[in-house]
Coordinates of C-alpha atoms and ligand atoms in Angstrom, one line a residue:
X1 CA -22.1 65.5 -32.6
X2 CA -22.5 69.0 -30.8
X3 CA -26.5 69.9 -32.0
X4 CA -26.2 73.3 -30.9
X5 CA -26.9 76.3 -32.9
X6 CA -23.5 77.8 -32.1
X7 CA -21.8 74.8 -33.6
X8 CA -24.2 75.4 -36.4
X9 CA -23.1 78.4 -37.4
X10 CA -19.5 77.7 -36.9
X11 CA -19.2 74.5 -39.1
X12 CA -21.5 75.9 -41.7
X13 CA -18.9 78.9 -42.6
X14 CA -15.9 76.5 -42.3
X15 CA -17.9 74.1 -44.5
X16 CA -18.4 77.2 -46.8
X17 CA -14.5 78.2 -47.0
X18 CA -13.4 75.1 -46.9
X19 CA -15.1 74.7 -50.1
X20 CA -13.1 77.5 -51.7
X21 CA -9.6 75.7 -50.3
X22 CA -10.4 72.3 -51.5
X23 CA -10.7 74.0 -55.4
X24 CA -7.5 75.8 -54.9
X25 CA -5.7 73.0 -53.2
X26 CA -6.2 71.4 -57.1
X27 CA -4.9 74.7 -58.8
X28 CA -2.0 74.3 -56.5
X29 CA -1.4 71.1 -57.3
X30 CA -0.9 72.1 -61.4
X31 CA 0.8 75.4 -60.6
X32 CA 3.8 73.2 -58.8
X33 CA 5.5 72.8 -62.0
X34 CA 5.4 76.9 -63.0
X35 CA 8.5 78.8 -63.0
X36 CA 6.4 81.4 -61.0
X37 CA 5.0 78.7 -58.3
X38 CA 2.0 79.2 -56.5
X39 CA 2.9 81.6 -54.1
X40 CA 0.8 84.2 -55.1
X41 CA -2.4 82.5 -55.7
X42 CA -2.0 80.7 -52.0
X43 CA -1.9 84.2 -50.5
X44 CA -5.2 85.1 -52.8
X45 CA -6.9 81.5 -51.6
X46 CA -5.8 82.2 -47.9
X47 CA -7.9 86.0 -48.2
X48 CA -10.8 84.6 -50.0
X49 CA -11.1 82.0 -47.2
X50 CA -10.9 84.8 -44.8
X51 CA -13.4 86.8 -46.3
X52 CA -16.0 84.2 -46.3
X53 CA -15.3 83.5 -42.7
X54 CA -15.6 87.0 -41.8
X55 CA -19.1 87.3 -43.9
X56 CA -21.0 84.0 -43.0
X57 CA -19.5 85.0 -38.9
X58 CA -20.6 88.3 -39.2
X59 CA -24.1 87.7 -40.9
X60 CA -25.1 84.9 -38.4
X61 CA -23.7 86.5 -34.9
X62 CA -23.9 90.6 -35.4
X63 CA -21.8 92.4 -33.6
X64 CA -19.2 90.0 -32.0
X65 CA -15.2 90.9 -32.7
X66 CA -12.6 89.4 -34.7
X67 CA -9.1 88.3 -34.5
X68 CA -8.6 87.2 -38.1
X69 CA -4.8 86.4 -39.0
X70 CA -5.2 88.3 -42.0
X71 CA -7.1 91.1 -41.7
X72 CA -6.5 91.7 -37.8
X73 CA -8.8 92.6 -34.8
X74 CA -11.9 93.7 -35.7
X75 CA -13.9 95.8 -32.5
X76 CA -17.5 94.7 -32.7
X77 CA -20.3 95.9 -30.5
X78 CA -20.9 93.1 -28.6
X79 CA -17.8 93.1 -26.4
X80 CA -18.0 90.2 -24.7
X81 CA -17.7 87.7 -27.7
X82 CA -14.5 87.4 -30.1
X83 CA -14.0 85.2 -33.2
X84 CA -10.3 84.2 -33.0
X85 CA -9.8 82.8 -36.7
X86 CA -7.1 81.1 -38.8
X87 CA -8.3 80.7 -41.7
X88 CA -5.4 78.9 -43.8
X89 CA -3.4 77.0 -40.8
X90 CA -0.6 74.8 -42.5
X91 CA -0.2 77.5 -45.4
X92 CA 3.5 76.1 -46.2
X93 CA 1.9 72.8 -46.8
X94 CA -1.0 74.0 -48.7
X95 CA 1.8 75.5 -51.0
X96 CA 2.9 72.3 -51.5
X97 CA 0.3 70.6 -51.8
X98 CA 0.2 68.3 -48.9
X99 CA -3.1 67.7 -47.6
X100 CA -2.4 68.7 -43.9
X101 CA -3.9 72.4 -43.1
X102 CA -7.1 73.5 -42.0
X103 CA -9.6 75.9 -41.5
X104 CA -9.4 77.0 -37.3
X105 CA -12.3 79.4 -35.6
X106 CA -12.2 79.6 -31.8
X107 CA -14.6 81.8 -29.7
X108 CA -14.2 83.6 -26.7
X109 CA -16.8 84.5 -24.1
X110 CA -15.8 87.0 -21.6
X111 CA -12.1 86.5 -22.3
X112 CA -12.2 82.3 -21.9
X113 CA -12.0 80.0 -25.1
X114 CA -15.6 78.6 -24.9
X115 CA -15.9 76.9 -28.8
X116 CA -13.4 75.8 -31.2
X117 CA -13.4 74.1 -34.4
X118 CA -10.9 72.9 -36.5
X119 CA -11.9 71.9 -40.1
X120 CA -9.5 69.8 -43.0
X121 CA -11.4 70.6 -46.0
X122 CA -8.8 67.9 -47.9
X123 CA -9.7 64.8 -45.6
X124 CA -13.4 66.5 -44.8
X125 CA -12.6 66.1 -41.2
X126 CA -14.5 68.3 -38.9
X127 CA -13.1 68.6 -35.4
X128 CA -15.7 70.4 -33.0
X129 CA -15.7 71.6 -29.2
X130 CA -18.0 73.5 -27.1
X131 CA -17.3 74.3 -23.3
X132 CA -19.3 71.5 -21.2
X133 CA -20.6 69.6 -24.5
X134 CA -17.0 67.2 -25.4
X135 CA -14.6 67.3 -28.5
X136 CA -15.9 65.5 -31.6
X137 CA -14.4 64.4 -34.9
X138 CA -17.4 64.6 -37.0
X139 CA -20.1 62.1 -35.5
X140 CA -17.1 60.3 -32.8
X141 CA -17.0 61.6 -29.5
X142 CA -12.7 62.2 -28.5
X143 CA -10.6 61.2 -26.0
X144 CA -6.6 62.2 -25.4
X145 CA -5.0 59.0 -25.3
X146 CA -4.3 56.8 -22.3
X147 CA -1.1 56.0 -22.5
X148 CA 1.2 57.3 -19.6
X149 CA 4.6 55.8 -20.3
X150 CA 6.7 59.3 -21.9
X151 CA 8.8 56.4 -23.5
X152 CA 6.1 55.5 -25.9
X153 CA 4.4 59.1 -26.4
X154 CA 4.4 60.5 -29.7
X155 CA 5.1 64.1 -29.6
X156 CA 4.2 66.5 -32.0
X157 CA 6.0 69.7 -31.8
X158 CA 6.9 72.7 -34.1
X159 CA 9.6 73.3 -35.6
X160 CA 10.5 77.3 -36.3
X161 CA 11.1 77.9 -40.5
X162 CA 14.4 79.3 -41.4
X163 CA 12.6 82.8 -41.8
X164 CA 12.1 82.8 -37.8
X165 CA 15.8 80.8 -37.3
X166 CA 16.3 83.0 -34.1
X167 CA 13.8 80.6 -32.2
X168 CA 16.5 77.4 -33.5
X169 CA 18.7 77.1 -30.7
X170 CA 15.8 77.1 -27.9
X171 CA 14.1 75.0 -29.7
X172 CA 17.3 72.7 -30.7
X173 CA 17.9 71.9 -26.8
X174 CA 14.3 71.1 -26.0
X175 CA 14.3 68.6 -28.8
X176 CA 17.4 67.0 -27.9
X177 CA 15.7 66.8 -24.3
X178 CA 12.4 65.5 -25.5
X179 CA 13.6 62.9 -28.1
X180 CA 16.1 61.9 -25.3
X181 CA 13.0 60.6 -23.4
X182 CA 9.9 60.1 -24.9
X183 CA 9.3 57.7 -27.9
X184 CA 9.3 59.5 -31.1
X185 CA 8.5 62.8 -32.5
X186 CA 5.9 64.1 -35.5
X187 CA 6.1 67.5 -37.2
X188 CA 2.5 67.7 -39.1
X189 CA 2.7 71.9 -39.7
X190 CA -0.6 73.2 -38.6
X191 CA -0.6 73.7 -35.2
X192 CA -4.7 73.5 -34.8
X193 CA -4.0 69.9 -36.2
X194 CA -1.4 68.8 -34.0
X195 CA -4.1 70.2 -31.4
X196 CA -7.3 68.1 -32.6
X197 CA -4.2 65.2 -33.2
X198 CA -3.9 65.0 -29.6
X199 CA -7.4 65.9 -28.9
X200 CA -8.2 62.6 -31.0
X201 CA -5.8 60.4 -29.4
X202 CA -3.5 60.2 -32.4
X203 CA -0.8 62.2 -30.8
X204 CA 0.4 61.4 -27.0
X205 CA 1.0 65.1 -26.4
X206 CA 2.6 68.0 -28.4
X207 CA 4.4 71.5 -27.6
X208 CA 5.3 74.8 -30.0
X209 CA 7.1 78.3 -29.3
X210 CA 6.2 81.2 -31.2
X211 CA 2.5 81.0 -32.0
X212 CA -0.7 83.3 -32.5
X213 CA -3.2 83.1 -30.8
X214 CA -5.0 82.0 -34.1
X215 CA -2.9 78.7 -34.2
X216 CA -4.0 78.0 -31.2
X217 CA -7.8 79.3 -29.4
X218 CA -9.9 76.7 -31.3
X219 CA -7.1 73.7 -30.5
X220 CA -7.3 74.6 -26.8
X221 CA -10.8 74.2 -26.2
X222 CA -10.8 70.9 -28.0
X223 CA -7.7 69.2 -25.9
X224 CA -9.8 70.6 -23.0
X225 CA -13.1 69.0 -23.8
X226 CA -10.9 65.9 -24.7
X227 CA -10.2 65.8 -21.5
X228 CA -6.6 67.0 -22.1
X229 CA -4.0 69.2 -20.3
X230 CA -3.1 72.4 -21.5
X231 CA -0.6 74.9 -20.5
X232 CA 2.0 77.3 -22.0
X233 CA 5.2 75.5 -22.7
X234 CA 6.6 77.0 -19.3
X235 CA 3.8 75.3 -17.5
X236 CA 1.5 78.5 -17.0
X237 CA -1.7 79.5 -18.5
X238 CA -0.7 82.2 -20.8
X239 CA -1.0 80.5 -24.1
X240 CA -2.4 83.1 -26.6
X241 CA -0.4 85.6 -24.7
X242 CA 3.4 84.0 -24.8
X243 CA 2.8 82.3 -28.1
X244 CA 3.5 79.0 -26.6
X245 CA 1.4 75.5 -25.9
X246 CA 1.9 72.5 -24.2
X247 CA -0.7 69.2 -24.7
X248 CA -1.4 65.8 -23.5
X249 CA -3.1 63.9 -21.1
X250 CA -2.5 64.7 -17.6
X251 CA 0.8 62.0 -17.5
X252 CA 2.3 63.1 -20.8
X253 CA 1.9 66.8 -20.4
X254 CA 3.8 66.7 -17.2
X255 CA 6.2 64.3 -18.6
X256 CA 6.6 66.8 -21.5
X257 CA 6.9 70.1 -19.3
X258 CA 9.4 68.2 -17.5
X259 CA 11.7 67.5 -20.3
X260 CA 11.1 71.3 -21.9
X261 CA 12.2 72.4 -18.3
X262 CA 15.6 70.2 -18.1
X263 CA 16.4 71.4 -21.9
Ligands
IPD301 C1 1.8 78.0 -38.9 C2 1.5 76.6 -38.6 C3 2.8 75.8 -38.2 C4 3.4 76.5 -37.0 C5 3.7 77.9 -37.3 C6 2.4 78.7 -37.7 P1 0.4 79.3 -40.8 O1 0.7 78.7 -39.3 O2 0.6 76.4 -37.6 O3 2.5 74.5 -37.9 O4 4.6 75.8 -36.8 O5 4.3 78.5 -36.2 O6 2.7 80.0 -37.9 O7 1.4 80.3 -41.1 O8 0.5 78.1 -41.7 O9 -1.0 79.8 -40.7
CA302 CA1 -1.5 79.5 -38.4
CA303 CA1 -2.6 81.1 -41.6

């Protein structure tokens, strides 16, 4: 576990929303069989989350910025600090009641991603990084995995809804590429999880086009301190800024970048 009263103050307010999630998660789960669905009251549970973010964020560290998905940037006084938050990731599979979303807050000193954590409030897993202090799933210390054969990674990746079907064809070739060559794909829908996935080991490596940052600033530091690779799915460093991610170790992220590139 990170002991630090950064860390502190981050888990405590995911903790706290999360809290609020896991009750809805059970109202979504009855208003499945509703003409109506649960559309509505997932956008409600996805701004109360937010809210309580913001609040316990704001109380605890006066002053620093937001990027909240929902609400936007918020200037604060102190400049050099900036919440980056996601606080429903995996909304489509809350509305469906699948377990797999989470709760992402990332922090950035100075314009670098120096804190991140990712938080299931379903599963109660807590996935915490802090620049210099190592990625940990609650009280377990993380590794990325050690494999280096592309033929057995599994690699997560994103695939774009039919609302955004203008990212389809790119992303067509680069599968075809990819499952050409490595060993099988997963498609979990929240990017911070498939993030903290290969953070923990559990995924070989993952990529995704058309991000926010949100999706993505608390996942990064965790691969990082897992002592993963991470680059935009082009190879650069740009990730919040094209939208685009690319994770593994230091074998599978450069096997992966290679396929993306022949695609
Ligand atoms: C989405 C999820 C999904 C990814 C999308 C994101 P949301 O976030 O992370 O896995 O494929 O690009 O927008 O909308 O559930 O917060
Ligand atoms: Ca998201
Ligand atoms: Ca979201």
């Amino acid at each position: 576990m990170i002991r630090s009263a950064l860390m502190n103050v981050m888990t405590a307010a995911a903790v706290k929303a999360g809290r609020g999630l896991k009750r809805d998660l059970g109202e979504v789960e009855n208003l499945q069989v509703s003409i109506k669905g649960p559309g509505d009251f997932v956008t409600a549970a996805d701004r109360r989350a937010e809210k309580v973010l913001f609040e316990e964020l704001s109380r605890s560290r006066p002053g620093y910025g937001f990027l909240m998905e929902e609400g936007g940037a918020v200037e604060g006084a102190d400049k050099t600090h900036r919440w980056i938050i996601d606080p429903l990731d995996g909304t489509t599979n809350f509305l469906h009641s699948l377990p797999v979303f989470a709760i992402s807050v990332g922090l950035e000193r100075d314009g670098e991603m120096v804190a991140g954590i990712v938080y299931n409030p379903a599963t109660d897993e807590m996935y915490m990084a802090e620049k210099g202090q190592g990625a940990w799933l609650n009280n377990r210390r993380l590794r990325v995995a050690a494999r280096r054969d592309f033929a057995d990674a599994l690699v997560g990746c994103g695939i774009p809804p039919l609302a955004r079907a203008h990212l389809h064809p790119r992303f067509k070739v680069e599968l075809s590429s990819v499952i050409a060559k490595s060993g099988n794909i997963r498609r979990l829908g929240a990017a911070s999880l498939d993030l903290a996935m290969v953070a923990a080991g559990r995924l070989d490596c993952y990529w995704e086009r058309g991000l926010s940052a949100w999706d993505m600033a608390a996942g990064i530091v965790l691969v990082r301190e897992a002592g993963g690779y991470v680059s935009d799915a082009d190879g650069g460093d740009k990730m919040l800024e094209s939208g685009s991610v690319c994770v593994g170790n230091e074998t599978m992220q450069r096997s992966l970048l290679a396929a993306l590139r022949a695609a």
